[in-house]
Amino acid sequence: MDTSALATSYSAELPAWLRDELADVPEFLETDEDRMALVHRLADRNFREKTGGPFAALVVETETGRIVSAGVNLVLASNLSAAHAEVVALSLAQTRVGTWDLGAEGAPARELVVNWRPCAQCYGATLWSGVKRAVIAGDGPELEELTHFDEGPVRDDWQAQLEQRGLQIELNVLRDEAIEVFRAYGESIATGDSLVYNARGTAENG
Amino acid sequence: MDTSALATSYSAELPAWLRDELADVPEFLETDEDRMALVHRLADRNFREKTGGPFAALVVETETGRIVSAGVNLVLASNLSAAHAEVVALSLAQTRVGTWDLGAEGAPARELVVNWRPCAQCYGATLWSGVKRAVIAGDGPELEELTHFDEGPVRDDWQAQLEQRGLQIELNVLRDEAIEVFRAYGESIATGDSLVYNARGTAENG
């Protein structure tokens, strides 16, 4: 076959606004609430900037609160359906530290901070990344109801399964504030300002 | 914070050997078996070349058999734990066609061809990609037993869940041949020639 038409690499890049947004943030975020408040701020701005859905995530050093990476959902910006906030944050953290294993021996323990229970894909991605802890704003039907995103088939015992594999789960951190962001996004869909991109029926540009 | 230390993009790139390997392959692969035979060949070569685990995947146009993308597990080569064969093949296909939705209206129906039931991450990634069909060499405990990879917590009704969401699943295509690759990989671990990289305990380089 003629292999010249094949894509041989893929990439995703943070939008410029995110770096600007982080410039004002302290390098260390002490509490779970401090960390989650930043996640909510990024999630809210992400959909308003039209770079993706209302989702954001951080990788943070658990002990010190040092921000290792910040990610937002980049599906629309990157054309990659896998570029959910969790995958973006985990991939950027791995790129920065130079290993696929964020739980590598001798490294500071790291955690994922994210504004809802991971979807059917990011659930596994979190597990394979090596983070030792996940701080999650909430779970339950509100996300799907307010945003119309499908979270996919996740096991009912999702939390126990992660805990059995050594992840500590901190659930319900600034949960109401997460819902506020989803509600604002839902309103922006209703007025036609945002796109729910797991509906199929888009056109291709190439 | 000083944002200059943050990674702002991540990427994965196919190894040079894969492009060479594809040069001899016909542009259209008619049957499921033709497609899977190529997947097995790439999976086998991937671990021998030390670019990743014994896993490969294709995105193919179901009707014509045209190869849209080819991916292999690039966790080791890219330092990204999410760069499993399925995510690589789906991401490369999306990069080539220029949309995150491989099931976009007006586009030819596309399928994922992969050498075992997707893990807890790739299960969701397959669903979000827009492919309409998945051709899977097999499922069951053999993969974990022979390769020592952990496939993670997937729902017991994984197939029905995908079918309910409109994916056609073709299971058990060249299953024995899949197991042969896993067995060869298992032997290369035993002799110290390969690394099972979901064990934690690596060192960081940065």
Short mmCIF file of N, CA and C in Angstrom, two decimals, chain B residues 34-122:
data_model
loop_
_atom_site.label_atom_id
_atom_site.label_comp_id
_atom_site.label_asym_id
_atom_site.label_seq_id
_atom_site.Cartn_x
_atom_site.Cartn_y
_atom_site.Cartn_z
N ASP B 34 -8.18 -11.56 7.00
CA ASP B 34 -7.07 -10.80 6.39
C ASP B 34 -6.67 -9.65 7.32
N ARG B 35 -7.68 -8.99 7.84
CA ARG B 35 -7.42 -7.80 8.68
C ARG B 35 -6.74 -8.22 9.99
N MET B 36 -7.27 -9.30 10.57
CA MET B 36 -6.71 -9.74 11.85
C MET B 36 -5.30 -10.31 11.69
N ALA B 37 -5.04 -10.94 10.58
CA ALA B 37 -3.69 -11.49 10.37
C ALA B 37 -2.65 -10.37 10.39
N LEU B 38 -3.01 -9.24 9.81
CA LEU B 38 -2.09 -8.09 9.85
C LEU B 38 -1.92 -7.59 11.27
N VAL B 39 -3.02 -7.51 12.02
CA VAL B 39 -2.94 -7.07 13.42
C VAL B 39 -1.98 -7.97 14.20
N HIS B 40 -2.11 -9.27 14.02
CA HIS B 40 -1.23 -10.20 14.75
C HIS B 40 0.25 -9.99 14.36
N ARG B 41 0.46 -9.75 13.08
CA ARG B 41 1.85 -9.55 12.62
C ARG B 41 2.45 -8.30 13.26
N LEU B 42 1.66 -7.25 13.34
CA LEU B 42 2.15 -6.00 13.94
C LEU B 42 2.35 -6.16 15.45
N ALA B 43 1.43 -6.86 16.11
CA ALA B 43 1.54 -7.08 17.56
C ALA B 43 2.81 -7.86 17.89
N ASP B 44 3.07 -8.87 17.09
CA ASP B 44 4.26 -9.70 17.30
C ASP B 44 5.53 -8.88 17.12
N ARG B 45 5.55 -8.12 16.05
CA ARG B 45 6.77 -7.34 15.79
C ARG B 45 6.95 -6.24 16.84
N ASN B 46 5.84 -5.68 17.35
CA ASN B 46 5.94 -4.56 18.29
C ASN B 46 6.72 -4.93 19.55
N PHE B 47 6.44 -6.10 20.10
CA PHE B 47 7.20 -6.42 21.32
C PHE B 47 8.63 -6.83 20.99
N ARG B 48 8.82 -7.45 19.83
CA ARG B 48 10.20 -7.82 19.47
C ARG B 48 11.06 -6.59 19.19
N GLU B 49 10.43 -5.55 18.68
CA GLU B 49 11.16 -4.29 18.41
C GLU B 49 11.31 -3.45 19.69
N LYS B 50 10.65 -3.90 20.78
CA LYS B 50 10.67 -3.20 22.07
C LYS B 50 10.04 -1.80 22.01
N THR B 51 9.07 -1.63 21.11
CA THR B 51 8.34 -0.36 21.10
C THR B 51 7.11 -0.41 21.98
N GLY B 52 6.74 -1.58 22.48
CA GLY B 52 5.58 -1.66 23.37
C GLY B 52 5.16 -3.10 23.57
N GLY B 53 3.96 -3.28 24.12
CA GLY B 53 3.44 -4.61 24.38
C GLY B 53 2.95 -5.30 23.11
N PRO B 54 2.53 -6.56 23.22
CA PRO B 54 2.13 -7.35 22.06
C PRO B 54 0.69 -7.07 21.61
N PHE B 55 0.45 -5.82 21.29
CA PHE B 55 -0.91 -5.40 20.94
C PHE B 55 -0.86 -4.47 19.73
N ALA B 56 -1.82 -4.69 18.83
CA ALA B 56 -1.92 -3.86 17.64
C ALA B 56 -3.39 -3.70 17.29
N ALA B 57 -3.69 -2.71 16.48
CA ALA B 57 -5.07 -2.46 16.06
C ALA B 57 -5.07 -1.72 14.73
N LEU B 58 -6.14 -1.91 14.00
CA LEU B 58 -6.35 -1.19 12.74
C LEU B 58 -7.69 -0.48 12.80
N VAL B 59 -7.81 0.61 12.10
CA VAL B 59 -9.12 1.13 11.73
C VAL B 59 -9.26 0.88 10.23
N VAL B 60 -10.36 0.24 9.88
CA VAL B 60 -10.58 -0.20 8.50
C VAL B 60 -11.98 0.25 8.07
N GLU B 61 -12.13 0.60 6.80
CA GLU B 61 -13.47 0.82 6.26
C GLU B 61 -14.13 -0.53 6.08
N THR B 62 -15.24 -0.73 6.75
CA THR B 62 -15.85 -2.06 6.81
C THR B 62 -16.17 -2.60 5.41
N GLU B 63 -16.75 -1.79 4.59
CA GLU B 63 -17.23 -2.25 3.28
C GLU B 63 -16.07 -2.56 2.33
N THR B 64 -15.17 -1.62 2.20
CA THR B 64 -14.12 -1.76 1.19
C THR B 64 -12.89 -2.49 1.71
N GLY B 65 -12.68 -2.49 3.01
CA GLY B 65 -11.46 -3.07 3.56
C GLY B 65 -10.26 -2.15 3.48
N ARG B 66 -10.49 -0.90 3.15
CA ARG B 66 -9.39 0.06 3.07
C ARG B 66 -8.84 0.34 4.47
N ILE B 67 -7.53 0.29 4.60
CA ILE B 67 -6.89 0.57 5.90
C ILE B 67 -6.84 2.08 6.10
N VAL B 68 -7.47 2.55 7.18
CA VAL B 68 -7.47 3.98 7.49
C VAL B 68 -6.28 4.32 8.39
N SER B 69 -5.99 3.42 9.33
CA SER B 69 -4.84 3.65 10.23
C SER B 69 -4.39 2.33 10.80
N ALA B 70 -3.16 2.32 11.25
CA ALA B 70 -2.59 1.16 11.95
C ALA B 70 -1.91 1.66 13.20
N GLY B 71 -2.16 0.98 14.30
CA GLY B 71 -1.56 1.39 15.56
C GLY B 71 -0.98 0.21 16.31
N VAL B 72 0.00 0.48 17.12
CA VAL B 72 0.53 -0.52 18.04
C VAL B 72 0.61 0.13 19.41
N ASN B 73 0.74 -0.68 20.42
CA ASN B 73 0.93 -0.18 21.78
C ASN B 73 2.24 0.61 21.84
N LEU B 74 2.14 1.90 22.20
CA LEU B 74 3.32 2.77 22.22
C LEU B 74 3.63 3.31 23.61
N VAL B 75 3.19 2.60 24.64
CA VAL B 75 3.40 3.08 26.01
C VAL B 75 4.89 3.33 26.27
N LEU B 76 5.70 2.38 25.92
CA LEU B 76 7.13 2.52 26.20
C LEU B 76 7.76 3.59 25.31
N ALA B 77 7.38 3.61 24.04
CA ALA B 77 8.01 4.53 23.08
C ALA B 77 7.59 5.98 23.32
N SER B 78 6.35 6.17 23.82
CA SER B 78 5.82 7.54 23.95
C SER B 78 5.83 8.04 25.39
N ASN B 79 6.05 7.13 26.36
CA ASN B 79 5.92 7.48 27.79
C ASN B 79 4.50 7.87 28.18
N LEU B 80 3.52 7.45 27.40
CA LEU B 80 2.12 7.75 27.72
C LEU B 80 1.39 6.45 28.04
N SER B 81 0.87 6.36 29.27
CA SER B 81 0.20 5.11 29.65
C SER B 81 -1.09 4.89 28.86
N ALA B 82 -1.65 5.94 28.28
CA ALA B 82 -2.88 5.79 27.50
C ALA B 82 -2.64 5.29 26.08
N ALA B 83 -1.39 5.24 25.64
CA ALA B 83 -1.10 4.93 24.24
C ALA B 83 -1.15 3.43 23.96
N HIS B 84 -2.29 2.84 24.29
CA HIS B 84 -2.54 1.45 23.92
C HIS B 84 -2.85 1.39 22.42
N ALA B 85 -2.77 0.19 21.86
CA ALA B 85 -2.92 0.04 20.41
C ALA B 85 -4.23 0.64 19.89
N GLU B 86 -5.32 0.42 20.64
CA GLU B 86 -6.62 0.91 20.18
C GLU B 86 -6.64 2.44 20.14
N VAL B 87 -6.15 3.06 21.22
CA VAL B 87 -6.14 4.53 21.27
C VAL B 87 -5.24 5.08 20.16
N VAL B 88 -4.12 4.42 19.92
CA VAL B 88 -3.21 4.88 18.87
C VAL B 88 -3.89 4.78 17.50
N ALA B 89 -4.49 3.62 17.20
CA ALA B 89 -5.13 3.45 15.88
C ALA B 89 -6.31 4.41 15.72
N LEU B 90 -7.12 4.56 16.74
CA LEU B 90 -8.28 5.46 16.66
C LEU B 90 -7.82 6.91 16.52
N SER B 91 -6.82 7.30 17.28
CA SER B 91 -6.31 8.68 17.23
C SER B 91 -5.68 8.99 15.87
N LEU B 92 -4.95 8.02 15.32
CA LEU B 92 -4.34 8.24 14.00
C LEU B 92 -5.42 8.33 12.91
N ALA B 93 -6.46 7.52 13.04
CA ALA B 93 -7.55 7.59 12.06
C ALA B 93 -8.24 8.95 12.15
N GLN B 94 -8.48 9.41 13.37
CA GLN B 94 -9.14 10.71 13.55
C GLN B 94 -8.26 11.85 13.04
N THR B 95 -6.97 11.72 13.24
CA THR B 95 -6.04 12.73 12.73
C THR B 95 -6.09 12.76 11.21
N ARG B 96 -6.12 11.57 10.60
CA ARG B 96 -6.14 11.50 9.14
C ARG B 96 -7.43 12.09 8.55
N VAL B 97 -8.58 11.71 9.12
CA VAL B 97 -9.83 12.18 8.51
C VAL B 97 -10.26 13.55 9.03
N GLY B 98 -9.59 14.02 10.07
CA GLY B 98 -9.84 15.39 10.52
C GLY B 98 -11.08 15.59 11.38
N THR B 99 -11.54 14.53 12.03
CA THR B 99 -12.63 14.68 12.99
C THR B 99 -12.51 13.64 14.09
N TRP B 100 -13.03 13.98 15.25
CA TRP B 100 -13.05 13.08 16.41
C TRP B 100 -14.12 12.02 16.25
N ASP B 101 -14.97 12.14 15.21
CA ASP B 101 -16.09 11.20 15.09
C ASP B 101 -15.93 10.34 13.84
N LEU B 102 -15.43 9.12 14.03
CA LEU B 102 -15.21 8.22 12.90
C LEU B 102 -16.53 7.68 12.35
N GLY B 103 -17.63 7.99 13.03
CA GLY B 103 -18.94 7.58 12.55
C GLY B 103 -19.74 8.75 12.00
N ALA B 104 -19.03 9.79 11.61
CA ALA B 104 -19.72 11.01 11.14
C ALA B 104 -20.59 10.70 9.93
N GLU B 105 -21.67 11.43 9.84
CA GLU B 105 -22.64 11.24 8.75
C GLU B 105 -21.96 11.45 7.39
N GLY B 106 -22.26 10.55 6.47
CA GLY B 106 -21.71 10.70 5.13
C GLY B 106 -20.37 10.01 4.95
N ALA B 107 -19.74 9.63 6.05
CA ALA B 107 -18.45 8.94 5.96
C ALA B 107 -18.69 7.44 5.83
N PRO B 108 -17.76 6.70 5.21
CA PRO B 108 -17.90 5.24 5.16
C PRO B 108 -17.84 4.65 6.57
N ALA B 109 -18.64 3.62 6.83
CA ALA B 109 -18.62 2.99 8.15
C ALA B 109 -17.24 2.41 8.42
N ARG B 110 -16.75 2.63 9.62
CA ARG B 110 -15.39 2.19 9.97
C ARG B 110 -15.43 1.27 11.18
N GLU B 111 -14.42 0.42 11.26
CA GLU B 111 -14.37 -0.55 12.34
C GLU B 111 -12.98 -0.58 12.95
N LEU B 112 -12.94 -1.06 14.20
CA LEU B 112 -11.67 -1.30 14.89
C LEU B 112 -11.39 -2.79 14.83
N VAL B 113 -10.16 -3.16 14.48
CA VAL B 113 -9.75 -4.57 14.47
C VAL B 113 -8.62 -4.69 15.49
N VAL B 114 -8.78 -5.58 16.47
CA VAL B 114 -7.82 -5.59 17.57
C VAL B 114 -7.62 -7.02 18.10
N ASN B 115 -6.44 -7.27 18.65
CA ASN B 115 -6.08 -8.66 18.96
C ASN B 115 -6.47 -9.18 20.35
N TRP B 116 -7.37 -8.47 21.06
CA TRP B 116 -8.02 -9.05 22.25
C TRP B 116 -9.09 -8.08 22.69
N ARG B 117 -9.94 -8.53 23.59
CA ARG B 117 -10.97 -7.64 24.12
C ARG B 117 -10.31 -6.41 24.74
N PRO B 118 -10.76 -5.23 24.38
CA PRO B 118 -10.14 -4.01 24.91
C PRO B 118 -10.13 -3.97 26.45
N CYS B 119 -9.10 -3.37 27.00
CA CYS B 119 -8.95 -3.22 28.46
C CYS B 119 -9.95 -2.18 28.98
N ALA B 120 -9.90 -1.94 30.28
CA ALA B 120 -10.84 -1.03 30.94
C ALA B 120 -10.79 0.39 30.36
N GLN B 121 -9.69 0.79 29.82
CA GLN B 121 -9.60 2.12 29.20
C GLN B 121 -10.08 2.08 27.74
N CYS B 122 -9.57 1.13 26.99
CA CYS B 122 -9.81 1.13 25.53
C CYS B 122 -11.24 0.74 25.21
#
